[in-house]
Amino acid sequence: MMDISDGLSSELMHICSQSKVGCRVYEEHIPIDYQTAVMAEEFNMNLTTCALNGGEDYELLFTVPIADHEKVSEMEGVKLIGHITKPELGCALITRDGQEFELKAQGWNPLKDGGNTTPSSETDV
C-alpha cells in the first residue's frame, strides 16, 4: 500500500516493477476529483492524463487478491480501477472505447524506496 502523492501512474508502475507484474487500468474506473476536471478544462488538458499524472493526491493505492474482489468492491470509499497481469503484458491504460495504451509515469520521482508490495498475478488494483 502506498499513497499516490507522486501521481497514480508513477505509483502504480512502481508497485508493478517492484512486484514484477503488469497491470491494466480502466479509464472509466479512475476517480476524478471535481477540481481536477475544472482545471483540466480551464487549461485545455486531457482529463485522464491529469488524473494519472497529477501529484499531491493523498489517496492510497493497494492491491488485493482476486478472491477478495467482491468484498473490497463493496467497501465504502474504495474504488477498483483495474487488475494485475503477467509481467510480459506490461502496464496499460484501457480507454473507454477499448483501446489499449502503454501506461507512462510522468509523476514526480523523489528517488525513494516506496516499500515492498508483492501482489500476485491475480490481483485487483
Tab-separated table of C-alpha atoms in Angstrom:
chain	number	residue	atom	x	y	z
A	1	MET	CA	0.000	0.000	0.000
A	2	MET	CA	1.284	3.469	-0.838
A	3	ASP	CA	-0.019	6.976	-1.216
A	4	ILE	CA	-0.303	8.429	-4.713
A	5	SER	CA	1.107	11.835	-3.875
A	6	ASP	CA	3.663	11.371	-6.680
A	7	GLY	CA	0.954	10.507	-9.227
A	8	LEU	CA	-1.263	7.465	-9.754
A	9	SER	CA	0.585	6.267	-12.844
A	10	SER	CA	4.035	6.567	-11.227
A	11	GLU	CA	2.997	4.748	-8.078
A	12	LEU	CA	1.166	2.006	-9.956
A	13	MET	CA	4.193	1.400	-12.152
A	14	HIS	CA	6.390	1.372	-9.040
A	15	ILE	CA	4.244	-1.354	-7.457
A	16	CYS	CA	4.332	-3.347	-10.691
A	17	SER	CA	8.086	-3.060	-11.240
A	18	GLN	CA	8.896	-3.937	-7.618
A	19	SER	CA	6.487	-6.885	-7.742
A	20	LYS	CA	7.497	-7.993	-11.252
A	21	VAL	CA	3.925	-7.877	-12.594
A	22	GLY	CA	1.970	-5.904	-15.200
A	23	CYS	CA	-1.406	-4.193	-14.910
A	24	ARG	CA	-4.473	-2.977	-16.728
A	25	VAL	CA	-6.103	0.259	-15.546
A	26	TYR	CA	-9.551	1.132	-16.880
A	27	GLU	CA	-10.101	4.788	-17.717
A	28	GLU	CA	-13.771	4.733	-16.728
A	29	HIS	CA	-12.882	3.475	-13.230
A	30	ILE	CA	-10.340	6.185	-12.383
A	31	PRO	CA	-11.892	8.554	-9.829
A	32	ILE	CA	-11.739	12.172	-10.981
A	33	ASP	CA	-11.834	14.980	-8.445
A	34	TYR	CA	-14.119	17.872	-9.409
A	35	GLN	CA	-11.261	20.389	-9.144
A	36	THR	CA	-9.108	18.240	-11.436
A	37	ALA	CA	-11.863	18.268	-14.048
A	38	VAL	CA	-12.304	22.039	-13.784
A	39	MET	CA	-8.572	22.747	-14.074
A	40	ALA	CA	-8.105	20.310	-16.967
A	41	GLU	CA	-10.869	22.078	-18.872
A	42	GLU	CA	-9.571	25.540	-17.983
A	43	PHE	CA	-6.058	24.710	-19.207
A	44	ASN	CA	-7.277	22.604	-22.153
A	45	MET	CA	-5.566	19.474	-20.822
A	46	ASN	CA	-6.561	15.830	-21.206
A	47	LEU	CA	-8.523	14.879	-18.081
A	48	THR	CA	-7.255	11.295	-17.922
A	49	THR	CA	-3.647	12.447	-18.264
A	50	CYS	CA	-4.204	14.856	-15.367
A	51	ALA	CA	-5.796	12.146	-13.220
A	52	LEU	CA	-2.973	9.677	-13.916
A	53	ASN	CA	-0.059	12.055	-13.523
A	54	GLY	CA	-1.098	14.809	-11.155
A	55	GLY	CA	0.560	14.795	-7.765
A	56	GLU	CA	-0.272	15.692	-4.204
A	57	ASP	CA	-3.357	13.439	-4.167
A	58	TYR	CA	-3.296	11.893	-0.733
A	59	GLU	CA	-5.178	8.763	-1.642
A	60	LEU	CA	-3.985	5.193	-1.123
A	61	LEU	CA	-3.148	2.668	-3.826
A	62	PHE	CA	-3.096	-1.016	-2.970
A	63	THR	CA	-3.686	-4.439	-4.445
A	64	VAL	CA	-5.885	-7.232	-3.147
A	65	PRO	CA	-6.141	-10.895	-4.116
A	66	ILE	CA	-8.793	-11.596	-6.753
A	67	ALA	CA	-10.550	-13.799	-4.171
A	68	ASP	CA	-11.320	-10.620	-2.191
A	69	HIS	CA	-12.671	-8.678	-5.207
A	70	GLU	CA	-16.329	-8.768	-4.204
A	71	LYS	CA	-15.679	-7.933	-0.546
A	72	VAL	CA	-13.418	-4.982	-1.416
A	73	SER	CA	-15.717	-3.683	-4.168
A	74	GLU	CA	-18.470	-3.242	-1.568
A	75	MET	CA	-16.305	-1.163	0.799
A	76	GLU	CA	-17.262	2.494	1.058
A	77	GLY	CA	-14.599	4.819	-0.314
A	78	VAL	CA	-12.718	2.083	-2.193
A	79	LYS	CA	-12.592	2.156	-5.987
A	80	LEU	CA	-11.291	-0.782	-8.039
A	81	ILE	CA	-9.547	0.680	-11.082
A	82	GLY	CA	-8.010	-2.349	-12.754
A	83	HIS	CA	-6.190	-5.614	-12.260
A	84	ILE	CA	-2.705	-7.088	-12.071
A	85	THR	CA	-1.436	-9.132	-15.031
A	86	LYS	CA	1.586	-11.178	-16.011
A	87	PRO	CA	4.737	-9.056	-16.346
A	88	GLU	CA	5.137	-9.702	-20.068
A	89	LEU	CA	1.836	-7.892	-20.707
A	90	GLY	CA	3.298	-4.675	-19.271
A	91	CYS	CA	1.290	-1.817	-17.802
A	92	ALA	CA	-1.546	-0.395	-19.875
A	93	LEU	CA	-4.451	2.021	-19.772
A	94	ILE	CA	-7.671	0.707	-21.322
A	95	THR	CA	-9.709	3.628	-22.642
A	96	ARG	CA	-13.484	3.974	-22.546
A	97	ASP	CA	-13.648	2.842	-26.178
A	98	GLY	CA	-11.486	-0.242	-25.538
A	99	GLN	CA	-8.168	0.984	-26.908
A	100	GLU	CA	-5.043	-0.059	-25.038
A	101	PHE	CA	-2.138	2.331	-24.451
A	102	GLU	CA	1.121	1.796	-22.626
A	103	LEU	CA	0.896	3.374	-19.193
A	104	LYS	CA	3.561	6.028	-18.745
A	105	ALA	CA	4.762	7.509	-15.485
A	106	GLN	CA	5.020	11.279	-15.678
A	107	GLY	CA	4.706	11.990	-11.963
A	108	TRP	CA	7.402	13.224	-9.606
A	109	ASN	CA	10.195	10.736	-8.744
A	110	PRO	CA	11.645	11.507	-5.314
A	111	LEU	CA	14.264	8.707	-5.601
A	112	LYS	CA	12.853	6.931	-2.586
A	113	ASP	CA	12.151	3.310	-1.745
A	114	GLY	CA	8.346	3.168	-1.778
A	115	GLY	CA	8.140	-0.044	0.212
A	116	ASN	CA	7.951	-3.614	-0.890
A	117	THR	CA	4.480	-4.693	-2.027
A	118	THR	CA	4.252	-8.079	-3.675
A	119	PRO	CA	0.870	-8.767	-5.312
A	120	SER	CA	0.299	-11.987	-7.227
A	121	SER	CA	-0.543	-12.029	-10.924
A	122	GLU	CA	-4.223	-12.466	-9.998
A	123	THR	CA	-4.822	-9.276	-8.065
A	124	ASP	CA	-7.156	-6.311	-8.436
A	125	VAL	CA	-5.769	-2.802	-8.367
